[in-house]
Amino acid sequence: MRITSCRGGALVVAALLGVPLLAACTPPVGPQPCGWMEEKSETSGRTAILVDVTNSTRSAGSGRGAPDYQEALRDVIAAAVEARDTVSVAPFSGSAADLSASAVVRSADWKHNDDNPDNQGDRRTEAERCLGAAVGAAQASSPTAVGTDVLRPAASAADWLRQGKGAKHLVVATDGLVTSGCASLVKSDFSGGAEIEAITAACADESVQELRPAVFDGIEVTLVGIGHPAAGQAVPKPAQTQWLKQLWERFCAFQGGTCDVRTSSVGSARDRVGPSPVPEFADPQIGYGSTTVIFDLPEAALFETGKARLLPAALPLLTQLAVTLRTGAVVTAKVRGFADPRGDDRSNKILSEGRAKAVADFLRTEGVPNVEAEGMGETTRCTDGRVVPATATSDQETECARRVEILATRA
């Protein structure tokens, strides 16, 4: 008689007695990968990760070229694990605000019930791997509705974060190209601060309230992949991506958050095929607006009161703008200078011309072609829609009128 070798002496006795061996040879069940992460954390911090699964983030054709959110969020995941946060990962599409059904919630508390330093190190590594896999699984899931609406899912995630008592982090992996809801960009001009303020006002209207002043209070918000849809999708130009950055910074600030809006490319995974578009949930098409984009430069960062010489603090900002203009298929750039309403008309006209010329000269030295300068004189209008009071006399009251606008015409 041949005896199969399995764990335990009792198995040998069973074999000698003719008892069936099948059940006895079932391998023991060991700890499941990531199983310890289902236990409740002893820490109070929370991180919510939202992954955009709408069609603009899904690559046409073979599926290669979809944004690699798993890699792009590596630093975010590492920070959540370092803090031993409770982490929620959820896909989103359409205007669905309830994320509870699709969310994966895991504790990254690698110290919980284990004082062994070696085990804790293993747990930290495993937590990063498991949360990365959760992001990958979320991205691979299919959309459940047409269109993209980031605001409502973000507000829902903020509700979950506020239930915690510790540090709160909201991370949204998305191209930021909203196609439904109050912030839809389907007919956007992608041009200037006035449109950003108009969209903000529409979303904050009491009949809509998709933007509310205190939604992000105490929450650190990070948006990753803004302006970078999947390969095969329509792509915004660099200047339009910068406008998107300004839009999301405005949305975040309005809701009381501390924001990090990232417009760097998130690339695509080389070793796996990304998700392909789902025909029944096709997003409306974004046309990317007019051929002119307006850049509003911060008021106080460029010039002192009554001066046309650029401040040292303005140079990094203008250098970044020059790079955007050089790489954005811009044919011409008109720099318009404005002065605040104090002083006489002639002096303000000369001052505004000097400011426009200073910015134009700097852009030319940075390689921006076909730059013109024009002095607009005094103004009482601010880029955010405010009007300087006629009685205003202080620098603080009038600083928003001291500014420069750049009208960039694209090819």
Coordinates of C-alpha atoms in Angstrom, one line a residue:
M1 CA 0.0 0.0 0.0
R2 CA 1.3 3.5 -0.9
I3 CA 0.8 6.2 1.6
T4 CA 0.6 9.8 0.4
S5 CA 2.7 12.2 2.5
C6 CA 0.6 15.0 4.0
R7 CA 1.0 17.1 7.2
G8 CA 0.4 15.4 10.6
G9 CA 0.9 11.9 11.9
A10 CA -2.9 11.4 12.2
L11 CA -2.9 11.2 8.4
V12 CA -0.8 8.0 8.4
V13 CA -3.2 6.4 10.9
A14 CA -6.1 7.3 8.7
A15 CA -4.5 5.8 5.7
L16 CA -3.8 2.5 7.5
L17 CA -7.4 2.3 8.6
G18 CA -8.6 2.9 5.0
V19 CA -10.2 6.3 5.7
P20 CA -10.4 8.4 2.5
L21 CA -7.4 10.8 2.2
L22 CA -9.0 13.5 0.0
A23 CA -10.1 15.8 2.8
A24 CA -7.0 15.2 4.8
C25 CA -4.7 16.4 2.0
T26 CA -6.4 19.8 1.6
P27 CA -3.6 22.4 2.1
P28 CA -3.9 24.5 5.2
V29 CA -5.4 28.0 4.7
G30 CA -2.8 30.7 5.5
P31 CA -3.0 34.4 5.9
Q32 CA -4.6 36.1 2.9
P33 CA -2.6 38.9 1.1
C34 CA -3.8 42.2 2.4
G35 CA -6.1 40.4 4.9
W36 CA -4.7 42.4 7.9
M37 CA -5.8 45.6 6.1
E38 CA -9.5 44.8 6.8
E39 CA -8.9 45.3 10.5
K40 CA -9.8 48.7 12.0
S41 CA -7.0 51.1 12.2
E42 CA -5.7 52.6 15.5
T43 CA -4.9 55.9 13.8
S44 CA -7.4 58.6 12.9
G45 CA -6.1 59.9 9.5
R46 CA -8.0 59.2 6.3
T47 CA -7.2 59.3 2.6
A48 CA -9.8 59.1 -0.2
I49 CA -8.7 58.2 -3.7
L50 CA -11.1 58.8 -6.6
V51 CA -10.2 57.3 -10.0
D52 CA -11.9 58.7 -13.2
V53 CA -13.1 55.8 -15.4
T54 CA -15.0 57.8 -17.9
N55 CA -14.2 57.3 -21.6
S56 CA -11.8 60.3 -21.9
T57 CA -9.4 58.4 -19.7
R58 CA -9.8 55.2 -21.6
S59 CA -7.6 54.6 -24.7
A60 CA -9.1 54.1 -28.1
G61 CA -7.9 51.1 -30.2
S62 CA -5.9 48.5 -28.4
G63 CA -6.3 50.1 -25.0
R64 CA -2.7 51.1 -24.6
G65 CA -2.0 54.7 -23.7
A66 CA -4.5 55.0 -20.9
P67 CA -3.2 57.2 -18.0
D68 CA -1.1 55.1 -15.6
Y69 CA -2.9 56.3 -12.4
Q70 CA -1.4 53.4 -10.4
E71 CA 2.1 54.7 -11.0
A72 CA 1.1 58.4 -10.8
L73 CA -0.3 57.9 -7.3
R74 CA 2.7 56.0 -6.0
D75 CA 3.8 58.9 -3.8
V76 CA 0.3 59.6 -2.6
I77 CA -0.1 55.9 -1.6
A78 CA 3.3 55.9 0.1
A79 CA 2.3 59.0 2.2
A80 CA -1.0 57.3 3.2
V81 CA 0.9 54.2 4.3
E82 CA 3.5 56.2 6.2
A83 CA 0.7 57.9 8.1
R84 CA -1.1 54.6 8.6
D85 CA -4.3 56.1 7.3
T86 CA -7.6 54.4 6.6
V87 CA -7.7 54.6 2.8
S88 CA -10.8 54.5 0.5
V89 CA -10.4 53.8 -3.3
A90 CA -13.3 54.3 -5.6
P91 CA -13.9 54.7 -9.4
F92 CA -16.3 57.4 -10.5
S93 CA -18.2 58.3 -13.7
G94 CA -21.2 60.5 -14.6
S95 CA -22.7 62.5 -11.8
A96 CA -23.1 59.7 -9.3
A97 CA -22.3 61.0 -5.8
D98 CA -22.8 57.8 -3.7
L99 CA -19.4 56.0 -3.8
S100 CA -20.1 53.6 -1.0
A101 CA -21.1 50.7 -3.2
S102 CA -17.9 50.8 -5.3
A103 CA -15.4 51.9 -2.7
V104 CA -12.7 49.6 -1.3
V105 CA -11.8 50.7 2.2
R106 CA -8.5 49.4 3.8
S107 CA -6.5 50.2 6.8
A108 CA -2.8 50.9 6.2
D109 CA -2.0 50.7 9.9
W110 CA 1.1 48.5 9.6
K111 CA 1.8 48.7 13.4
H112 CA -1.7 47.4 14.4
N113 CA -1.4 44.3 16.7
D114 CA 2.2 43.6 15.7
D115 CA 5.3 45.0 17.4
N116 CA 7.8 43.0 15.4
P117 CA 9.9 45.5 13.3
D118 CA 10.5 42.9 10.5
N119 CA 6.8 42.2 10.2
Q120 CA 6.0 45.9 10.3
G121 CA 8.4 46.5 7.4
D122 CA 6.8 43.7 5.4
R123 CA 3.4 45.1 6.1
R124 CA 4.4 48.6 4.9
T125 CA 5.6 47.1 1.6
E126 CA 2.4 45.0 1.3
A127 CA 0.1 47.9 2.0
E128 CA 1.7 50.0 -0.8
R129 CA 1.3 47.0 -3.2
C130 CA -2.3 46.3 -2.1
L131 CA -3.4 49.9 -2.4
G132 CA -1.7 50.3 -5.8
A133 CA -3.6 47.2 -6.9
A134 CA -6.8 48.7 -5.7
V135 CA -6.2 51.8 -7.8
G136 CA -5.5 49.6 -10.8
A137 CA -8.7 47.6 -10.2
A138 CA -10.7 50.8 -9.9
Q139 CA -9.3 52.1 -13.2
A140 CA -10.1 48.8 -14.9
S141 CA -13.7 49.0 -13.9
S142 CA -16.3 50.2 -16.4
P143 CA -18.2 53.5 -16.2
T144 CA -21.8 53.3 -15.1
A145 CA -23.0 56.6 -16.6
V146 CA -22.4 59.0 -19.4
G147 CA -20.2 62.0 -18.9
T148 CA -17.7 63.3 -16.4
D149 CA -18.7 65.3 -13.3
V150 CA -15.8 65.5 -10.8
L151 CA -17.5 67.9 -8.3
R152 CA -20.2 65.6 -6.9
P153 CA -18.0 62.6 -6.4
A154 CA -15.4 64.8 -4.7
A155 CA -18.0 66.2 -2.4
S156 CA -19.2 62.7 -1.5
A157 CA -15.6 61.7 -0.7
A158 CA -15.2 64.8 1.4
D159 CA -18.3 63.7 3.4
W160 CA -16.5 60.4 4.2
L161 CA -13.3 62.2 5.1
R162 CA -15.1 64.5 7.6
Q163 CA -16.2 61.4 9.6
G164 CA -12.6 60.9 10.6
K165 CA -10.9 63.0 13.4
G166 CA -7.3 63.0 12.0
A167 CA -5.6 64.4 8.9
K168 CA -7.7 64.3 5.8
H169 CA -6.5 63.9 2.2
L170 CA -8.6 63.8 -1.0
V171 CA -6.8 62.6 -4.1
V172 CA -8.6 62.7 -7.5
A173 CA -7.0 61.0 -10.6
T174 CA -8.6 62.6 -13.6
D175 CA -8.0 64.6 -16.8
G176 CA -10.3 67.3 -15.3
L177 CA -12.4 67.5 -18.5
V178 CA -15.9 67.8 -17.1
T179 CA -18.7 67.0 -19.6
S180 CA -21.8 67.0 -17.4
G181 CA -23.2 69.0 -14.6
C182 CA -22.8 72.7 -13.9
A183 CA -19.0 72.7 -14.7
S184 CA -19.4 71.2 -18.2
L185 CA -16.7 72.3 -20.6
V186 CA -18.3 71.0 -23.7
K187 CA -18.9 74.6 -25.0
S188 CA -16.1 76.2 -23.1
D189 CA -13.8 78.8 -24.7
F190 CA -10.9 77.7 -22.3
S191 CA -10.1 81.4 -22.2
G192 CA -9.4 83.8 -19.4
G193 CA -10.4 84.3 -15.8
A194 CA -13.8 85.7 -16.6
E195 CA -15.0 82.3 -17.8
I196 CA -13.6 80.6 -14.7
E197 CA -15.5 83.0 -12.5
A198 CA -18.7 82.5 -14.5
I199 CA -18.5 78.7 -14.2
T200 CA -17.8 79.1 -10.4
A201 CA -20.8 81.3 -10.0
A202 CA -23.0 78.9 -11.9
C203 CA -21.9 75.9 -9.8
A204 CA -22.3 77.9 -6.5
D205 CA -25.8 79.2 -7.3
E206 CA -28.3 78.2 -4.6
S207 CA -30.3 76.2 -7.1
V208 CA -27.3 74.0 -7.9
Q209 CA -24.8 74.2 -5.0
E210 CA -22.3 71.8 -6.5
L211 CA -19.7 74.3 -5.1
R212 CA -20.1 75.1 -1.4
P213 CA -17.7 77.2 0.6
A214 CA -16.9 74.7 3.4
V215 CA -16.8 71.4 1.6
F216 CA -13.0 71.0 1.7
D217 CA -12.4 72.7 5.0
G218 CA -9.4 71.0 6.7
I219 CA -8.9 68.7 3.7
E220 CA -5.7 68.6 1.6
V221 CA -6.7 68.1 -2.0
T222 CA -4.5 66.7 -4.8
L223 CA -5.6 66.4 -8.4
V224 CA -3.4 64.3 -10.7
G225 CA -3.4 64.1 -14.5
I226 CA -5.3 67.4 -15.2
G227 CA -5.3 68.1 -19.0
H228 CA -4.0 64.6 -19.9
P229 CA -6.7 62.3 -21.3
A230 CA -5.9 58.9 -22.8
A231 CA -4.1 58.4 -26.1
G232 CA -6.5 58.6 -29.1
Q233 CA -8.7 61.2 -27.3
A234 CA -8.8 64.9 -28.1
V235 CA -6.1 66.6 -26.2
P236 CA -6.1 70.2 -24.9
K237 CA -3.2 72.4 -25.9
P238 CA -0.6 73.4 -23.2
A239 CA -2.3 76.8 -22.8
Q240 CA -5.6 75.2 -22.3
T241 CA -4.1 72.8 -19.8
Q242 CA -2.9 75.8 -17.8
W243 CA -6.4 77.2 -17.9
L244 CA -7.7 73.9 -16.6
K245 CA -5.2 74.2 -13.7
Q246 CA -6.5 77.6 -12.9
L247 CA -10.1 76.4 -13.0
W248 CA -9.5 73.6 -10.5
E249 CA -7.5 75.8 -8.2
R250 CA -10.4 78.2 -8.2
F251 CA -12.9 75.4 -7.5
C252 CA -10.8 74.1 -4.6
A253 CA -10.1 77.5 -3.1
F254 CA -13.8 78.4 -3.3
Q255 CA -14.6 75.2 -1.2
G256 CA -12.0 76.0 1.4
G257 CA -9.3 73.4 0.5
T258 CA -5.6 73.4 0.3
C259 CA -4.9 72.3 -3.3
D260 CA -2.1 70.7 -5.4
V261 CA -3.3 70.6 -9.0
R262 CA -0.8 68.6 -11.1
T263 CA -0.7 69.0 -14.9
S264 CA 2.3 66.8 -15.5
S265 CA 1.8 63.8 -17.8
V266 CA 0.9 60.6 -16.0
G267 CA 2.2 58.4 -18.8
S268 CA 0.9 55.0 -19.6
A269 CA 1.8 51.5 -18.3
R270 CA 4.2 49.7 -20.5
D271 CA 3.5 46.2 -19.1
R272 CA -0.3 46.1 -19.3
V273 CA -3.1 47.1 -21.5
G274 CA -5.2 50.0 -20.2
P275 CA -9.0 50.1 -20.3
S276 CA -10.7 50.7 -23.6
P277 CA -13.7 53.1 -24.2
V278 CA -17.2 51.7 -23.5
P279 CA -19.4 52.7 -26.4
E280 CA -22.7 52.9 -24.5
F281 CA -21.2 55.5 -22.1
A282 CA -19.5 57.8 -24.6
D283 CA -18.8 61.3 -23.3
P284 CA -19.9 64.4 -25.1
Q285 CA -17.1 65.8 -27.2
I286 CA -15.2 68.9 -26.0
G287 CA -14.2 71.3 -28.8
Y288 CA -11.6 73.2 -26.8
G289 CA -13.0 76.6 -27.6
S290 CA -11.7 79.7 -29.4
T291 CA -8.3 80.2 -30.9
T292 CA -7.5 83.0 -28.3
V293 CA -6.5 82.2 -24.7
I294 CA -6.3 84.9 -22.1
F295 CA -3.8 84.7 -19.3
D296 CA -4.4 86.9 -16.3
L297 CA -1.3 87.5 -14.3
P298 CA -1.5 88.0 -10.5
E299 CA -1.8 91.7 -9.6
A300 CA 0.7 92.1 -6.7
A301 CA 3.3 89.7 -8.0
L302 CA 4.5 91.8 -11.0
F303 CA 4.9 95.5 -10.0
E304 CA 5.1 97.8 -7.1
T305 CA 2.6 100.7 -7.0
G306 CA 3.4 103.3 -9.5
K307 CA 6.3 101.3 -11.0
A308 CA 6.8 99.5 -14.4
R309 CA 9.9 97.5 -13.4
L310 CA 9.3 93.8 -12.9
L311 CA 9.7 92.5 -9.4
P312 CA 12.2 89.6 -8.9
A313 CA 9.3 87.4 -7.7
A314 CA 7.6 87.8 -11.1
L315 CA 10.4 86.2 -13.1
P316 CA 9.7 82.5 -12.3
L317 CA 6.0 83.1 -13.1
L318 CA 6.8 84.8 -16.4
T319 CA 9.3 82.1 -17.3
Q320 CA 6.7 79.4 -16.8
L321 CA 4.3 81.4 -19.0
A322 CA 6.9 81.8 -21.7
V323 CA 7.4 78.0 -21.9
T324 CA 3.6 77.5 -22.1
L325 CA 3.4 80.0 -25.0
R326 CA 6.4 78.6 -26.8
T327 CA 5.1 75.1 -26.7
G328 CA 1.4 75.9 -27.3
A329 CA 1.4 76.6 -31.1
V330 CA 0.9 80.3 -30.3
V331 CA 1.1 82.6 -33.4
T332 CA 0.9 86.0 -31.7
A333 CA 0.8 87.2 -28.1
K334 CA -0.6 90.7 -27.2
V335 CA 0.4 92.0 -23.7
R336 CA -2.1 94.5 -22.2
G337 CA -1.1 96.5 -19.2
F338 CA -3.6 98.1 -16.7
A339 CA -3.2 100.7 -14.0
D340 CA -5.4 101.3 -11.0
P341 CA -7.8 104.3 -11.0
R342 CA -5.7 106.5 -8.8
G343 CA -3.8 109.3 -10.5
D344 CA -4.5 111.2 -13.7
D345 CA -5.4 109.6 -17.0
R346 CA -2.2 110.5 -18.8
S347 CA 0.1 109.1 -16.1
N348 CA -1.9 105.9 -15.9
K349 CA -1.8 105.5 -19.6
I350 CA 2.0 105.9 -19.6
L351 CA 2.4 103.5 -16.6
S352 CA 0.2 100.8 -18.2
E353 CA 2.2 101.0 -21.4
G354 CA 5.4 100.7 -19.4
R355 CA 4.1 97.6 -17.6
A356 CA 3.0 95.9 -20.9
K357 CA 6.4 96.6 -22.5
A358 CA 8.3 95.2 -19.5
V359 CA 6.4 91.9 -19.7
A360 CA 6.6 91.8 -23.5
D361 CA 10.3 92.4 -23.5
F362 CA 10.8 89.6 -21.0
L363 CA 8.8 87.1 -23.0
R364 CA 10.8 88.0 -26.1
T365 CA 14.1 87.2 -24.3
E366 CA 12.5 83.8 -23.4
G367 CA 12.0 83.0 -27.1
V368 CA 8.3 83.9 -27.5
P369 CA 7.7 85.1 -31.0
N370 CA 5.4 87.9 -32.3
V371 CA 4.8 89.7 -29.0
E372 CA 3.0 93.1 -29.0
A373 CA 2.5 95.5 -26.0
E374 CA -0.4 97.8 -25.4
G375 CA -1.2 100.1 -22.5
M376 CA -4.9 100.1 -21.6
G377 CA -4.7 102.9 -19.0
E378 CA -6.6 102.8 -15.8
T379 CA -9.3 100.3 -15.0
T380 CA -11.7 99.6 -12.1
R381 CA -12.4 96.0 -13.2
C382 CA -10.7 93.0 -11.6
T383 CA -10.2 89.7 -13.2
D384 CA -12.5 88.0 -10.7
G385 CA -15.4 90.3 -11.6
R386 CA -15.0 92.7 -8.6
V387 CA -15.0 96.4 -9.2
V388 CA -12.6 98.8 -7.4
P389 CA -14.7 101.3 -5.4
A390 CA -14.6 104.9 -6.5
T391 CA -13.5 105.9 -3.0
A392 CA -10.6 103.4 -2.9
T393 CA -7.3 104.9 -2.0
S394 CA -5.1 102.2 -0.5
D395 CA -2.7 99.8 -2.3
Q396 CA -4.7 96.8 -0.9
E397 CA -8.0 98.1 -2.2
T398 CA -6.8 98.8 -5.7
E399 CA -4.1 96.0 -6.3
C400 CA -6.4 93.8 -8.4
A401 CA -6.6 96.6 -11.0
R402 CA -2.8 96.7 -11.4
R403 CA -2.4 93.8 -13.7
V404 CA -1.3 92.5 -17.1
E405 CA -3.3 90.3 -19.5
I406 CA -1.8 88.3 -22.3
L407 CA -4.0 87.4 -25.3
A408 CA -2.4 84.4 -27.0
T409 CA -3.7 83.4 -30.5
R410 CA -3.1 79.8 -31.4
A411 CA -2.6 78.3 -34.8

